[in-house]
mmCIF file of C-alpha atoms in Angstrom:
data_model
loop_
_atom_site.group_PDB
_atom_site.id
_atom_site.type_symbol
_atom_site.label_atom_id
_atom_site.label_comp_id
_atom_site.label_asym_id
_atom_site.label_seq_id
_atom_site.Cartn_x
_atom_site.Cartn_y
_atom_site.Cartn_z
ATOM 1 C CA UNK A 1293 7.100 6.107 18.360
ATOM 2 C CA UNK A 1294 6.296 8.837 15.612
ATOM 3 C CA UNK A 1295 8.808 9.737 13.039
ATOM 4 C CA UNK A 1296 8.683 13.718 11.614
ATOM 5 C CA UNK A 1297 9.005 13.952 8.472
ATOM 6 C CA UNK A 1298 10.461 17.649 6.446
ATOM 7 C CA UNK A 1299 7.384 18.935 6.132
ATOM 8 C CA UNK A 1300 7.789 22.294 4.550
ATOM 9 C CA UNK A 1301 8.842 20.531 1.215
ATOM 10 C CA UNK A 1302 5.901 19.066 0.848
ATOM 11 C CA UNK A 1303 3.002 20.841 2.778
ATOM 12 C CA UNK A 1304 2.130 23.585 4.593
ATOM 13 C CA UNK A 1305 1.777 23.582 8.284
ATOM 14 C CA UNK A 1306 -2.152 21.781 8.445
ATOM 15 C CA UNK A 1307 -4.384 21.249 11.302
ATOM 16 C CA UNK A 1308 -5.282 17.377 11.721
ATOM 17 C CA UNK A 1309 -9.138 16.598 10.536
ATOM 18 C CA UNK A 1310 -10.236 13.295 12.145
ATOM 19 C CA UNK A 1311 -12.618 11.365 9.950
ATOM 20 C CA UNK A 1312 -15.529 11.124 12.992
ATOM 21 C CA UNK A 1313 -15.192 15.581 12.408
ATOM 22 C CA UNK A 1314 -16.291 14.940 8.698
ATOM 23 C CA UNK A 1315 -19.690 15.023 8.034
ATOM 24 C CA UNK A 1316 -21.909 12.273 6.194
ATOM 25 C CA UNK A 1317 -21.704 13.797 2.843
ATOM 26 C CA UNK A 1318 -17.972 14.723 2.546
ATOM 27 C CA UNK A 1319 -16.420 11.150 3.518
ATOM 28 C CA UNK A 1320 -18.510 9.172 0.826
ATOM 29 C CA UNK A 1321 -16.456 7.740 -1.544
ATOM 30 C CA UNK A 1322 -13.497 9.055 -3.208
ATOM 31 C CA UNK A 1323 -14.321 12.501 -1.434
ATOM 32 C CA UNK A 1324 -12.704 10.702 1.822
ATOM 33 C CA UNK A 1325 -9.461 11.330 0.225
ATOM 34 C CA UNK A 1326 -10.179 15.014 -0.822
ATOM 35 C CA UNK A 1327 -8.976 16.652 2.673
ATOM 36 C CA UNK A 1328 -6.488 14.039 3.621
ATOM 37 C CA UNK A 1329 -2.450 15.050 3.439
ATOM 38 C CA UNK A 1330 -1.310 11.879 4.171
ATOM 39 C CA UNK A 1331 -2.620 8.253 5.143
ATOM 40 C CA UNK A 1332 -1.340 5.552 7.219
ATOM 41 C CA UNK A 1333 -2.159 1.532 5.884
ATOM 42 C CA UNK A 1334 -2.597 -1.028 8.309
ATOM 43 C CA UNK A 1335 -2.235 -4.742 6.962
ATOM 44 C CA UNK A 1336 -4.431 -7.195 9.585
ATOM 45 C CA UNK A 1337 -2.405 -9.562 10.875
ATOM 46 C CA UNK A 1338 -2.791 -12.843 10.676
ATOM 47 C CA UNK A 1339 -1.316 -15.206 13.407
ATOM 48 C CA UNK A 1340 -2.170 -18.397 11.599
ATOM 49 C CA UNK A 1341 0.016 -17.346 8.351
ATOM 50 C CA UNK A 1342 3.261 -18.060 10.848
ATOM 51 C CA UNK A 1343 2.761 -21.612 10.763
ATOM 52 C CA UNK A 1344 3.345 -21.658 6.674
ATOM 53 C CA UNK A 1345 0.931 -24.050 6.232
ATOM 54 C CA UNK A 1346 -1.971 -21.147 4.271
ATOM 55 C CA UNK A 1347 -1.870 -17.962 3.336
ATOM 56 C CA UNK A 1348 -5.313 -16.185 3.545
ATOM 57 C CA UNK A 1349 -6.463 -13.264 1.895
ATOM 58 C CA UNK A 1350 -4.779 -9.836 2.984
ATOM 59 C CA UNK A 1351 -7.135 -7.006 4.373
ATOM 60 C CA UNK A 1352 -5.906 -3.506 5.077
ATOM 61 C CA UNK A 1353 -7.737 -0.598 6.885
ATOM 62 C CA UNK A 1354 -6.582 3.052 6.010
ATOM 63 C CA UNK A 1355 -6.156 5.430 8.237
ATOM 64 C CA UNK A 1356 -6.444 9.583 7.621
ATOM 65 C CA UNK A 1357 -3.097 11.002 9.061
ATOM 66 C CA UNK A 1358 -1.909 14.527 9.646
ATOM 67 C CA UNK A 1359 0.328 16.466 7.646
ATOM 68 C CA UNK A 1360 3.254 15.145 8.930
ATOM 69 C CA UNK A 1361 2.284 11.680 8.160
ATOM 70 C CA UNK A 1362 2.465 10.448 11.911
ATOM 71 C CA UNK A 1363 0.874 7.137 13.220
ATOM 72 C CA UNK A 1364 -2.697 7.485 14.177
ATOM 73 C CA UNK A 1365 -4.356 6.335 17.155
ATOM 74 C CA UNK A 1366 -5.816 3.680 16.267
ATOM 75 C CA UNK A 1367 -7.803 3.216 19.621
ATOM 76 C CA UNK A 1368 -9.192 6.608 18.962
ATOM 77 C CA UNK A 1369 -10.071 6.895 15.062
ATOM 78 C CA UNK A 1370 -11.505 4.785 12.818
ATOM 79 C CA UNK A 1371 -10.252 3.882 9.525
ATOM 80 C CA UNK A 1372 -11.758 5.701 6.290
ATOM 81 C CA UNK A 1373 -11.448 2.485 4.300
ATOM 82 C CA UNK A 1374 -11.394 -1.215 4.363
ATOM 83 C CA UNK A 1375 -9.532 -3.352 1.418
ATOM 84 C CA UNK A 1376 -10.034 -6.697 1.051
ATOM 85 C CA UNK A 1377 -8.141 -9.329 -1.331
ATOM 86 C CA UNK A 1378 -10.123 -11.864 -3.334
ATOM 87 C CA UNK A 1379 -7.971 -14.306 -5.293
ATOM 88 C CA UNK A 1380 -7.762 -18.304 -5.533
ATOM 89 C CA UNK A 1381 -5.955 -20.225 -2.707
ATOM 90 C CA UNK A 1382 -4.104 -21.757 -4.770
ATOM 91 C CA UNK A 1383 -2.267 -18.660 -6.086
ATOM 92 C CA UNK A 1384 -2.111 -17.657 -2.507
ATOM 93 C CA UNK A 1385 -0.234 -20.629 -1.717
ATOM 94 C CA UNK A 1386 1.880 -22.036 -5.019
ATOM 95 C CA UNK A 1387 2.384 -18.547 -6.486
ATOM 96 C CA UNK A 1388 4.746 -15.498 -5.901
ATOM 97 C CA UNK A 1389 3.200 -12.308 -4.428
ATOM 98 C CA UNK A 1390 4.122 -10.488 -7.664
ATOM 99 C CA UNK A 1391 2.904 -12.725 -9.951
ATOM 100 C CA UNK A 1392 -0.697 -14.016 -8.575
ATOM 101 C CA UNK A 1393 -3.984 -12.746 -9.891
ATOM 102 C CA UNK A 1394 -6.071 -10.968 -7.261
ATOM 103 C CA UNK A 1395 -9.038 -8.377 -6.962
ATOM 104 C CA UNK A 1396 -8.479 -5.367 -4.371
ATOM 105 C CA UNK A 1397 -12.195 -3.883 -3.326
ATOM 106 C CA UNK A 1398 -11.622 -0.628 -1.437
ATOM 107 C CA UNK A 1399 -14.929 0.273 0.723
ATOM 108 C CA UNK A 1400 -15.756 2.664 3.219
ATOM 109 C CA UNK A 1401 -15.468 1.454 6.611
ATOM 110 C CA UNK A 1402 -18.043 0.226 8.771
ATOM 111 C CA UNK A 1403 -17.839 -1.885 11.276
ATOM 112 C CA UNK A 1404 -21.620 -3.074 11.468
ATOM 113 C CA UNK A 1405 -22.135 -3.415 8.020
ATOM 114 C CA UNK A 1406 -21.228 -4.228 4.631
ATOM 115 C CA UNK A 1407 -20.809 -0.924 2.322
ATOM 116 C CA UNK A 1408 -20.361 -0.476 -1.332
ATOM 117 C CA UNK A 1409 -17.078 -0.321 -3.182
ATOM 118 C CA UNK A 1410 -15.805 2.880 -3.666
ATOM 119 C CA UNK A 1411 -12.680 1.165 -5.912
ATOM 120 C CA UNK A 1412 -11.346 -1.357 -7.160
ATOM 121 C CA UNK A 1413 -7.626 -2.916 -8.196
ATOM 122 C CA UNK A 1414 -7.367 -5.882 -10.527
ATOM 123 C CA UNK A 1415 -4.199 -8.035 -11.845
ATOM 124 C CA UNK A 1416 -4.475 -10.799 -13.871
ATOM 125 C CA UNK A 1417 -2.153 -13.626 -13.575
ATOM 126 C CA UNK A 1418 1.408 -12.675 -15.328
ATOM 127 C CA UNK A 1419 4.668 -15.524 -16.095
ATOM 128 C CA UNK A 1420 7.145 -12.873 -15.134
ATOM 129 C CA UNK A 1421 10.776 -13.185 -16.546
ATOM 130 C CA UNK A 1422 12.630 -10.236 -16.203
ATOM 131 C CA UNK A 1423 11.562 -7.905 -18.851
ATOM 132 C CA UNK A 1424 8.686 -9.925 -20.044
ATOM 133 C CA UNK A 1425 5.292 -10.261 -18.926
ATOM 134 C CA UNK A 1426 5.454 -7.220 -16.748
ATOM 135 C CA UNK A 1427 2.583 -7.359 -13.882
ATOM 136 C CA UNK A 1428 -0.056 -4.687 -13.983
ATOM 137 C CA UNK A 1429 -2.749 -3.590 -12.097
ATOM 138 C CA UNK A 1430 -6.001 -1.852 -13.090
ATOM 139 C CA UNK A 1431 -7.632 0.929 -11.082
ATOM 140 C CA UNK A 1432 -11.561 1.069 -11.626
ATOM 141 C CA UNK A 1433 -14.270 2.669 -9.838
ATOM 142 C CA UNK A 1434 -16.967 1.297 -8.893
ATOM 143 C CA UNK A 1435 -18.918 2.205 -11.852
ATOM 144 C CA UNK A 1436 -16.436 0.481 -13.951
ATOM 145 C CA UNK A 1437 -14.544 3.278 -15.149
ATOM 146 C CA UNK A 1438 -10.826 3.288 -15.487
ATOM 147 C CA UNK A 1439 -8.763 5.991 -13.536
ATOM 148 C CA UNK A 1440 -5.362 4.646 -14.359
ATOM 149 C CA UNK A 1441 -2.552 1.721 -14.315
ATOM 150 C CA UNK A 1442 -0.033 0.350 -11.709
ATOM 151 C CA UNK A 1443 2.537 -0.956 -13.562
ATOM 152 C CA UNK A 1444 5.734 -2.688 -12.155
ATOM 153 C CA UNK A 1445 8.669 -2.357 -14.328
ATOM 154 C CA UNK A 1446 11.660 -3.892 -14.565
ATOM 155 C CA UNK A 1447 14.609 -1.906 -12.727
ATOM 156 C CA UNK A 1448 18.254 -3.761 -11.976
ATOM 157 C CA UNK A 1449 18.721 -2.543 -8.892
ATOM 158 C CA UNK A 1450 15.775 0.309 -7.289
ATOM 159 C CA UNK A 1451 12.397 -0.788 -6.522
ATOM 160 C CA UNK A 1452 9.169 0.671 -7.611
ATOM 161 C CA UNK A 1453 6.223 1.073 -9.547
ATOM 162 C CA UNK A 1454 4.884 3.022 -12.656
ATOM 163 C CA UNK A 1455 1.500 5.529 -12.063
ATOM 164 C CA UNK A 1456 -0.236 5.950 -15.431
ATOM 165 C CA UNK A 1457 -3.818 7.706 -16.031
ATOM 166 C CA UNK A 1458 -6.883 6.634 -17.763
ATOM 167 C CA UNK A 1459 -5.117 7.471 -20.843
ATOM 168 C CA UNK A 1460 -1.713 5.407 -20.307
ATOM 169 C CA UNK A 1461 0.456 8.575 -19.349
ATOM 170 C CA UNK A 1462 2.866 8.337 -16.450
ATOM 171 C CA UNK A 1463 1.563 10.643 -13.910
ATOM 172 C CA UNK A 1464 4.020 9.381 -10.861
ATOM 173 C CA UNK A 1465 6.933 7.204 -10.567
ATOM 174 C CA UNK A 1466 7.719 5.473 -7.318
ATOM 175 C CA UNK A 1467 11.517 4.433 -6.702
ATOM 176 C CA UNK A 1468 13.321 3.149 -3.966
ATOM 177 C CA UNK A 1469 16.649 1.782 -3.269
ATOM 178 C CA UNK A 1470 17.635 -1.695 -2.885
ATOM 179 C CA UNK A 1471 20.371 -0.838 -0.940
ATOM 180 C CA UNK A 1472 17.688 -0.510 2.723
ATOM 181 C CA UNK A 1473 17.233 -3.077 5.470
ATOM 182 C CA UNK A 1474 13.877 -4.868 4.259
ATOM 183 C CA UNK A 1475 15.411 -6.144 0.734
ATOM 184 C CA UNK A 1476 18.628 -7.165 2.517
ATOM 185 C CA UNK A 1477 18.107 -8.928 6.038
ATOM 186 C CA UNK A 1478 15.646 -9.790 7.684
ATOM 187 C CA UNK A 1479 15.333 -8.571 11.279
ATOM 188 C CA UNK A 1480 12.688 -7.826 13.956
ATOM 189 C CA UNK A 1481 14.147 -4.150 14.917
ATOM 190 C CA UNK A 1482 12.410 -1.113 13.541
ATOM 191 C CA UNK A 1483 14.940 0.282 12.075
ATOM 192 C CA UNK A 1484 15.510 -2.862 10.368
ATOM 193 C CA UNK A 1485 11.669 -3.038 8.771
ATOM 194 C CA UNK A 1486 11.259 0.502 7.592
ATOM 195 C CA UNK A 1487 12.338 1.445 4.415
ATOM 196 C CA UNK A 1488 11.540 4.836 2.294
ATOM 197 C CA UNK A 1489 10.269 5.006 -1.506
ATOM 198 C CA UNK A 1490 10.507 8.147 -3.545
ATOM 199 C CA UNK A 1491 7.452 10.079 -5.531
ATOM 200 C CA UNK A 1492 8.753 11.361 -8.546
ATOM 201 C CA UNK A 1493 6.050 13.449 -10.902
ATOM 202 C CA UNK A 1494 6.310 12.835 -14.826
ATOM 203 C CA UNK A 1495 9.700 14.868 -15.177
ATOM 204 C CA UNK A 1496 11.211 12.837 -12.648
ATOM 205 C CA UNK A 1497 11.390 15.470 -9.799
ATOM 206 C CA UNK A 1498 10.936 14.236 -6.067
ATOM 207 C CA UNK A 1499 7.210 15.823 -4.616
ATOM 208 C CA UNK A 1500 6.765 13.278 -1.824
ATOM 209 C CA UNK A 1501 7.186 9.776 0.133
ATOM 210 C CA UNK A 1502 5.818 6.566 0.386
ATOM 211 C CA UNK A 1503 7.251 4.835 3.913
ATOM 212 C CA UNK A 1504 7.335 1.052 4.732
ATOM 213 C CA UNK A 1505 6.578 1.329 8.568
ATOM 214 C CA UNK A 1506 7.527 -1.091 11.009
ATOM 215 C CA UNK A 1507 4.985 -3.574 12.272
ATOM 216 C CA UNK A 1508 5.785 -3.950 15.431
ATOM 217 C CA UNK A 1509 9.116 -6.375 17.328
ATOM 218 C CA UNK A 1510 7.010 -9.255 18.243
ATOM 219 C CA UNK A 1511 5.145 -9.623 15.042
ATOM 220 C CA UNK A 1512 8.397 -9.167 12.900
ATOM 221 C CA UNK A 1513 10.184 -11.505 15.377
ATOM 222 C CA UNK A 1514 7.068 -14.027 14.685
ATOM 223 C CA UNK A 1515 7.399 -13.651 10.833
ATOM 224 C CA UNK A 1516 3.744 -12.278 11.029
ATOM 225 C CA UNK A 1517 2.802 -10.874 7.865
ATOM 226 C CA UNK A 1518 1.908 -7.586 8.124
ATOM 227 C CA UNK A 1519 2.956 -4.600 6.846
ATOM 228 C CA UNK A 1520 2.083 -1.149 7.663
ATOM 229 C CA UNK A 1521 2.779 1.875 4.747
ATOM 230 C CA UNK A 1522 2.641 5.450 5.639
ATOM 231 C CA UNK A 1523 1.722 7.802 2.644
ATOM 232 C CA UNK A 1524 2.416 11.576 1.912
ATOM 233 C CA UNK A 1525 0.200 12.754 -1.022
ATOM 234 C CA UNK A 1526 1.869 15.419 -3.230
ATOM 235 C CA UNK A 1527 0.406 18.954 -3.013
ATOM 236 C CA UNK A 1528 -2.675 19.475 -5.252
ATOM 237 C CA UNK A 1529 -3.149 16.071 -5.809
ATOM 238 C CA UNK A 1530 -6.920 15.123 -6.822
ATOM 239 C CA UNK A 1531 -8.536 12.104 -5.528
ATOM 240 C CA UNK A 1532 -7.906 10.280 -8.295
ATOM 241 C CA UNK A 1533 -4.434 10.406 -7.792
ATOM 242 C CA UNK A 1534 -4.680 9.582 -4.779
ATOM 243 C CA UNK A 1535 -6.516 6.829 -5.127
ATOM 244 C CA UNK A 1536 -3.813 5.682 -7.768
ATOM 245 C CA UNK A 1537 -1.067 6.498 -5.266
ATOM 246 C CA UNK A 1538 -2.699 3.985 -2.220
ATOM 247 C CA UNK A 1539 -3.065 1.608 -5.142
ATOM 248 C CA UNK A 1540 0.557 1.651 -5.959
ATOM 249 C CA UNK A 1541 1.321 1.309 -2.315
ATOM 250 C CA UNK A 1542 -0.341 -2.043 -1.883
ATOM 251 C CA UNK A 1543 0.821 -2.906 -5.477
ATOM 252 C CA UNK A 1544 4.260 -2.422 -3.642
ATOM 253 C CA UNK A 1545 3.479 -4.362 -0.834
ATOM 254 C CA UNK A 1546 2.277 -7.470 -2.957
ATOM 255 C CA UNK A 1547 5.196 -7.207 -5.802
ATOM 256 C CA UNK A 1548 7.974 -6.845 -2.856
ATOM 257 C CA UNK A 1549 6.790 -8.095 0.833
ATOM 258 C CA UNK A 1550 4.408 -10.662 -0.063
ATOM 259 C CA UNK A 1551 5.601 -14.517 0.054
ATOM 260 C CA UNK A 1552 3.751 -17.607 0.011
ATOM 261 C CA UNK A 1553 4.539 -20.832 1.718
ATOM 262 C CA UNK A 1554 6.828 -22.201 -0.079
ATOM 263 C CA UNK A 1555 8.962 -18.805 -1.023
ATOM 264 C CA UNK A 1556 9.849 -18.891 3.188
ATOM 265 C CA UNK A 1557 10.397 -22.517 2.757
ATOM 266 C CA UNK A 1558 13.011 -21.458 -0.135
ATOM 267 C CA UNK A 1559 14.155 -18.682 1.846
ATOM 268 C CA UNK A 1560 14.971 -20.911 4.905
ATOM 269 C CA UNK A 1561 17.507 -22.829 2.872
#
């Protein structure tokens, strides 16, 4: 099922550009992100996580959508970019998804072979209590340069993260309510499993949407852990920022839908 979003807020009426149309040159690196209005991210599943007994490294493929953010087929297009975790198994397994150290590479896709990073997402371990020891995540390419800083703040009652540049200024501020199916029950239904995040600019004015998609009945009746995002990019955007704003949605997805072991152990009492 596709969901429509308003588009004329955000975009103008686009014509869809599937990555196999691009040419060599345009969808190298960050340049893959230059044309794109919108982009859907697909966590791989894992079947083996449902017994609780490891959790493995998460892997994501992102998909180019169309202006009105709409599911891809993912029979028919291939992704634009692979992410792979690499952390410790014991912070998989004995530590909180917001609180675990990881590495996030982001590479162009290939299916018959390995490519190079095009970015990369760090977080160091952080003791989070409340206000103190806020996580953060840093946004490099693969040169080593900084383009900015997730940060996840501490907010009573919305959820969200923080978007700062190279230079530690808030570009974007992602908020969403607390008050949505995902933070409050936990059922297979799709209604139940979506939930909508706001994309505020620096003066706090709404320019676009960040979507927690459904991930199917049978894998949310399973307790599979996957999550699927779907992505708007605000108008005139650069790459950067959009490589910022896919880094804040998997910041969002580890901080909020990520639990090890023994959190659904907890959770089951």
């Amino acid at each position: 099922m596709q969901y429509h979003y308003p588009q004329a807020q955000y975009y103008p009426q686009q014509n869809y550009v599937s990555p196999m149309q691009m040419d060599a040159g345009f969808n190298s690196g960050l340049d893959a992100l230059s044309r794109c209005p919108s982009v859907f991210i697909k966590q791989r599943p894992d079947y083996l996580e449902t017994l609780g007994v490891c959790e493995k490294k998460n892997a994501y493929f992102v998909y180019q959508s169309d202006s009105m953010g709409n599911k891809p087929d993912f029979k028919q297009q291939a992704p634009i970019f692979k992410c792979k975790e690499e952390s410790s198994c014991w912070q998989r397994n004995c530590l909180p998804g917001a609180c675990r150290a990881f590495d996030l590479k982001v590479k162009q896709y290939n299916e018959r072979q390995d490519t190079n990073t095009v970015f990369r997402m760090s977080r160091e371990y952080r003791c989070t209590c409340l206000c103190f020891e806020r996580p953060e995540m840093e946004v490099q390419l693969e040169n080593g340069v900084k383009i900015g800083t997730i940060c996840y703040p501490f907010l009573f009652c919305d959820k969200g993260v923080d978007i700062l540049d190279e230079n530690g200024q808030i570009v974007y501020t992602i908020r969403g309510s607390c008050c949505q199916w995902p933070f409050l029950v936990n059922l297979p239904c799709e209604t139940c499993q979506r939930a909508r995040f706001d994309i505020m600019d620096s003066q706090g004015q709404k320019i676009s949407e960040l979507w927690k998609e459904s991930a199917g009945f049978c894998n949310a009746l399973c307790d599979v852990d996957a999550t699927n995002f779907r992505l708007l990019f605000p108008m005139q955007s650069s790459s950067r920022q959009k490589a910022l704003l896919l880094a804040a949605a998997l910041f969002i997805d580890f901080n909020y839908f990520e639990e090890s072991p023994q959190d659904k152990q907890n959770n089951q009492f």
